[in-house]
Tab-separated table of C-alpha atoms in Angstrom:
chain	number	residue	atom	x	y	z
A	6	LYS	CA	264.618	98.279	-48.659
A	7	ALA	CA	264.341	99.078	-45.032
A	8	GLY	CA	261.496	101.221	-43.927
A	9	VAL	CA	261.392	104.062	-41.410
A	10	THR	CA	262.468	102.918	-37.980
A	11	GLN	CA	261.272	104.589	-34.811
A	12	THR	CA	262.497	103.752	-31.339
A	13	PRO	CA	261.308	103.096	-28.797
A	14	ARG	CA	257.798	101.886	-29.725
A	15	TYR	CA	256.338	102.602	-26.317
A	16	LEU	CA	257.292	104.909	-23.520
A	17	ILE	CA	255.780	105.778	-20.159
A	18	LYS	CA	257.015	108.946	-18.523
A	19	THR	CA	256.099	111.068	-15.520
A	20	ARG	CA	255.043	114.686	-15.680
A	21	GLY	CA	257.993	117.038	-15.644
A	22	GLN	CA	260.475	114.488	-17.127
A	23	GLN	CA	261.965	114.795	-20.524
A	24	VAL	CA	262.054	112.236	-23.391
A	25	THR	CA	264.028	111.635	-26.575
A	26	LEU	CA	262.601	109.782	-29.531
A	27	SER	CA	264.629	108.558	-32.426
A	28	CYS	CA	263.945	108.092	-36.157
A	29	SER	CA	266.021	106.495	-38.861
A	30	PRO	CA	264.577	107.414	-42.324
A	31	ILE	CA	264.720	105.389	-45.476
A	32	SER	CA	268.215	105.304	-46.943
A	33	GLY	CA	268.703	108.164	-49.327
A	34	HIS	CA	265.907	110.262	-47.894
A	35	ARG	CA	267.108	113.590	-46.654
A	36	SER	CA	263.901	115.021	-45.217
A	37	VAL	CA	262.498	113.945	-41.891
A	38	SER	CA	259.286	115.366	-40.526
A	39	TRP	CA	257.710	114.801	-37.106
A	40	TYR	CA	254.031	114.620	-36.372
A	41	GLN	CA	251.932	114.234	-33.238
A	42	GLN	CA	248.757	112.207	-33.520
A	43	THR	CA	246.011	112.367	-30.939
A	44	PRO	CA	242.361	111.282	-31.187
A	45	GLY	CA	241.116	114.858	-30.673
A	46	GLN	CA	243.536	116.737	-32.955
A	47	GLY	CA	244.555	114.239	-35.545
A	48	LEU	CA	247.943	114.640	-37.147
A	49	GLN	CA	249.662	117.849	-36.172
A	50	PHE	CA	252.966	118.921	-37.740
A	51	LEU	CA	255.840	119.480	-35.345
A	52	PHE	CA	258.851	120.230	-37.552
A	53	GLU	CA	260.805	119.112	-40.565
A	54	TYR	CA	264.581	118.664	-40.963
A	55	PHE	CA	266.472	118.609	-44.204
A	56	SER	CA	270.271	118.221	-44.396
A	57	GLU	CA	270.662	118.791	-40.607
A	58	THR	CA	268.668	122.062	-40.683
A	59	GLN	CA	265.174	122.762	-39.399
A	60	ARG	CA	263.324	123.903	-42.516
A	61	ASN	CA	259.772	124.169	-41.252
A	62	LYS	CA	258.202	124.337	-37.819
A	63	GLY	CA	254.614	123.847	-36.574
A	64	ASN	CA	252.787	125.632	-33.783
A	65	PHE	CA	254.160	123.734	-30.814
A	66	PRO	CA	255.817	125.226	-27.757
A	67	GLY	CA	259.579	125.438	-27.348
A	68	ARG	CA	259.534	122.347	-25.131
A	69	PHE	CA	259.401	120.365	-28.372
A	70	SER	CA	262.725	120.371	-30.178
A	71	GLY	CA	264.585	118.152	-32.624
A	72	ARG	CA	267.767	117.690	-34.596
A	73	GLN	CA	269.051	115.801	-37.592
A	74	PHE	CA	272.418	114.159	-37.923
A	75	SER	CA	274.695	113.896	-40.944
A	76	ASN	CA	273.355	110.387	-41.693
A	77	SER	CA	269.751	111.886	-41.789
A	78	ARG	CA	268.787	110.144	-38.566
A	79	SER	CA	266.660	112.455	-36.428
A	80	GLU	CA	265.810	112.843	-32.812
A	81	MET	CA	262.924	114.631	-31.170
A	82	ASN	CA	263.033	115.879	-27.550
A	83	VAL	CA	260.245	116.919	-25.328
A	84	SER	CA	261.219	118.586	-22.029
A	85	THR	CA	259.041	119.162	-18.923
A	86	LEU	CA	256.404	116.674	-20.078
A	87	GLU	CA	252.729	117.432	-19.562
A	88	LEU	CA	249.796	114.992	-19.470
A	89	GLY	CA	248.596	116.549	-22.762
A	90	ASP	CA	251.774	115.390	-24.442
A	91	SER	CA	250.445	111.824	-24.402
A	92	ALA	CA	250.209	110.848	-28.094
A	93	LEU	CA	251.562	108.863	-30.920
A	94	TYR	CA	254.613	110.558	-32.356
A	95	LEU	CA	255.225	109.718	-36.011
A	96	CYS	CA	258.325	110.251	-38.060
A	97	ALA	CA	257.804	110.732	-41.841
A	98	SER	CA	260.609	110.300	-44.334
A	99	SER	CA	260.800	111.747	-47.843
A	100	GLN	CA	263.441	112.383	-50.442
A	101	ASP	CA	262.888	116.140	-50.352
A	102	GLY	CA	259.987	117.493	-48.334
A	103	ALA	CA	259.770	120.607	-50.450
A	104	VAL	CA	258.069	118.705	-53.253
A	105	ASN	CA	255.873	116.242	-51.478
A	106	TYR	CA	255.410	113.008	-53.402
A	107	GLY	CA	254.178	111.550	-50.143
A	108	TYR	CA	255.708	110.524	-46.948
A	109	THR	CA	256.773	107.094	-45.684
A	110	PHE	CA	255.867	106.870	-42.045
A	111	GLY	CA	257.354	104.881	-39.273
A	112	SER	CA	255.092	102.928	-36.914
A	113	GLY	CA	255.459	105.647	-34.324
A	114	THR	CA	256.376	105.979	-30.637
A	115	ARG	CA	253.407	105.759	-28.295
A	116	LEU	CA	254.211	108.189	-25.354
A	117	THR	CA	252.139	108.078	-22.234
A	118	VAL	CA	252.663	110.776	-19.625
A	119	VAL	CA	251.342	109.931	-16.127
B	22	GLN	CA	237.367	126.730	-39.732
B	23	LYS	CA	239.947	123.966	-40.365
B	24	GLU	CA	241.870	124.111	-43.641
B	25	VAL	CA	240.978	120.470	-44.333
B	26	GLU	CA	237.648	118.940	-43.282
B	27	GLN	CA	237.044	115.200	-43.173
B	28	ASP	CA	234.146	113.360	-41.593
B	29	PRO	CA	235.628	111.065	-38.901
B	30	GLY	CA	232.848	108.466	-39.356
B	31	PRO	CA	232.824	105.664	-38.417
B	32	LEU	CA	231.622	104.326	-41.781
B	33	SER	CA	230.418	100.744	-41.836
B	34	VAL	CA	229.758	98.872	-45.107
B	35	PRO	CA	229.197	95.251	-46.203
B	36	GLU	CA	231.942	93.393	-48.053
B	37	GLY	CA	231.849	94.109	-51.754
B	38	ALA	CA	230.350	97.552	-51.422
B	39	ILE	CA	231.724	100.669	-53.091
B	40	VAL	CA	233.096	103.024	-50.478
B	41	SER	CA	233.297	106.822	-50.981
B	42	LEU	CA	235.560	108.862	-48.710
B	43	ASN	CA	235.750	112.658	-49.025
B	44	CYS	CA	237.552	115.755	-47.904
B	45	THR	CA	236.971	119.432	-48.465
B	46	TYR	CA	239.485	122.212	-48.112
B	47	SER	CA	239.578	125.956	-48.024
B	48	ASN	CA	243.157	126.827	-49.206
B	49	SER	CA	243.228	127.198	-52.964
B	50	ALA	CA	247.022	127.018	-52.908
B	51	PHE	CA	247.017	123.252	-52.256
B	52	GLN	CA	248.598	121.489	-55.292
B	53	TYR	CA	249.335	117.952	-54.085
B	54	PHE	CA	246.672	115.633	-52.806
B	55	MET	CA	247.238	112.340	-51.054
B	56	TRP	CA	245.336	109.517	-49.327
B	57	TYR	CA	246.812	107.544	-46.557
B	58	ARG	CA	245.612	104.315	-44.918
B	59	GLN	CA	246.337	103.711	-41.255
B	60	TYR	CA	245.843	100.367	-39.480
B	61	SER	CA	245.614	100.224	-35.747
B	62	ARG	CA	249.032	100.596	-34.060
B	63	LYS	CA	250.707	101.423	-37.310
B	64	GLY	CA	251.838	104.587	-39.036
B	65	PRO	CA	249.935	105.954	-42.077
B	66	GLU	CA	250.730	104.341	-45.481
B	67	LEU	CA	250.597	106.288	-48.640
B	68	LEU	CA	247.824	104.908	-50.924
B	69	MET	CA	247.295	107.503	-53.635
B	70	TYR	CA	249.098	110.659	-54.764
B	71	THR	CA	247.660	113.161	-57.349
B	72	TYR	CA	248.801	116.470	-58.622
B	73	SER	CA	246.180	119.081	-59.472
B	74	SER	CA	242.663	118.170	-60.639
B	75	GLY	CA	241.657	114.936	-62.235
B	76	ASN	CA	241.301	111.229	-61.555
B	77	LYS	CA	243.849	108.552	-60.813
B	78	GLU	CA	243.152	104.809	-60.587
B	79	ASP	CA	245.192	102.079	-58.895
B	80	GLY	CA	243.651	98.689	-58.695
B	81	ARG	CA	240.440	98.941	-56.606
B	82	PHE	CA	241.191	102.552	-55.576
B	83	THR	CA	240.311	105.695	-57.479
B	84	ALA	CA	241.272	109.182	-56.311
B	85	GLN	CA	239.438	112.286	-57.611
B	86	VAL	CA	240.443	115.909	-57.222
B	87	ASP	CA	238.064	118.794	-58.084
B	88	LYS	CA	239.981	121.994	-57.391
B	89	SER	CA	237.116	124.196	-58.521
B	90	SER	CA	234.998	122.800	-55.726
B	91	LYS	CA	237.897	122.267	-53.296
B	92	TYR	CA	236.800	118.656	-52.930
B	93	ILE	CA	238.687	115.383	-53.130
B	94	SER	CA	237.416	111.809	-52.991
B	95	LEU	CA	238.700	108.250	-52.619
B	96	PHE	CA	236.607	105.447	-53.982
B	97	ILE	CA	237.198	101.818	-53.051
B	98	ARG	CA	235.587	99.192	-55.248
B	99	ASP	CA	234.727	95.675	-54.094
B	100	SER	CA	235.687	96.528	-50.474
B	101	GLN	CA	237.261	93.810	-48.364
B	102	PRO	CA	237.459	93.314	-44.576
B	103	SER	CA	241.160	93.957	-44.894
B	104	ASP	CA	240.248	97.490	-46.041
B	105	SER	CA	239.057	98.248	-42.517
B	106	ALA	CA	241.260	101.041	-41.384
B	107	THR	CA	241.389	104.785	-40.925
B	108	TYR	CA	241.783	106.748	-44.159
B	109	LEU	CA	243.424	110.226	-44.009
B	110	CYS	CA	243.445	112.776	-46.756
B	111	ALA	CA	246.402	115.126	-46.958
B	112	MET	CA	247.209	118.192	-49.021
B	113	SER	CA	250.426	120.106	-49.694
B	114	THR	CA	251.484	123.431	-51.091
B	115	ASN	CA	254.762	125.160	-51.813
B	116	THR	CA	253.174	128.589	-51.841
B	117	GLY	CA	254.399	130.771	-48.995
B	118	GLY	CA	256.490	127.968	-47.622
B	119	PHE	CA	255.949	124.277	-47.897
B	120	LYS	CA	253.279	122.689	-45.715
B	121	THR	CA	251.145	119.530	-45.535
B	122	ILE	CA	247.843	119.451	-43.745
B	123	PHE	CA	246.058	116.207	-42.869
B	124	GLY	CA	242.372	115.572	-42.406
B	125	ALA	CA	241.133	114.062	-39.223
B	126	GLY	CA	240.755	110.620	-40.859
B	127	THR	CA	237.614	108.511	-41.497
B	128	ARG	CA	237.347	105.196	-39.688
B	129	LEU	CA	236.092	102.502	-42.120
B	130	PHE	CA	234.700	99.089	-41.157
B	131	VAL	CA	234.040	96.522	-43.885
B	132	LYS	CA	231.906	93.627	-42.586
B	133	ALA	CA	232.337	90.157	-43.918
């Protein structure tokens, strides 16, 4: 059974640019959540998508957005990048995030903003 | 005050020791309690999942939940160098909208 696939693994971007990250969840999982992980703040919840609809949202500015496709694959977009956006972005897959039996995480995308 | 508090460590122990990792929380609505292990340059991996209070054992790992004290623990018996990783606690609730909160993670080193 394939795990959660995130692409790309590493990215270097310049301030002001935008970036799109991709996540393919485990087959059959309909919920995809995105987290930002930094040494200072730990894992911070960005948003959750279920059946192509954003169901939950964390406390991040509108520069952070996402979407989910009919095959449950999800993308996350960050516009007008800031230095503080440098982080590991993790995608978490679950069958139905409303009852959390635990996530399966991808290996993450390491974003560096210079 | 954070909803979930976890000592970031680092915690260094000799091989074979019993390791105790802990988290405290303030939100009494949390119902689901989890422990994740994260190796360097990898995503977190679910180790243990428990619902409500009590103990759960899986091999060398035991998870304890004490809802009255708002305190959860993970014990690792006969620790191995391969257990060296960051351990994150996580808690979820469906009350008032579903949410999961992670602890900061405790960095564990097991010395051979």
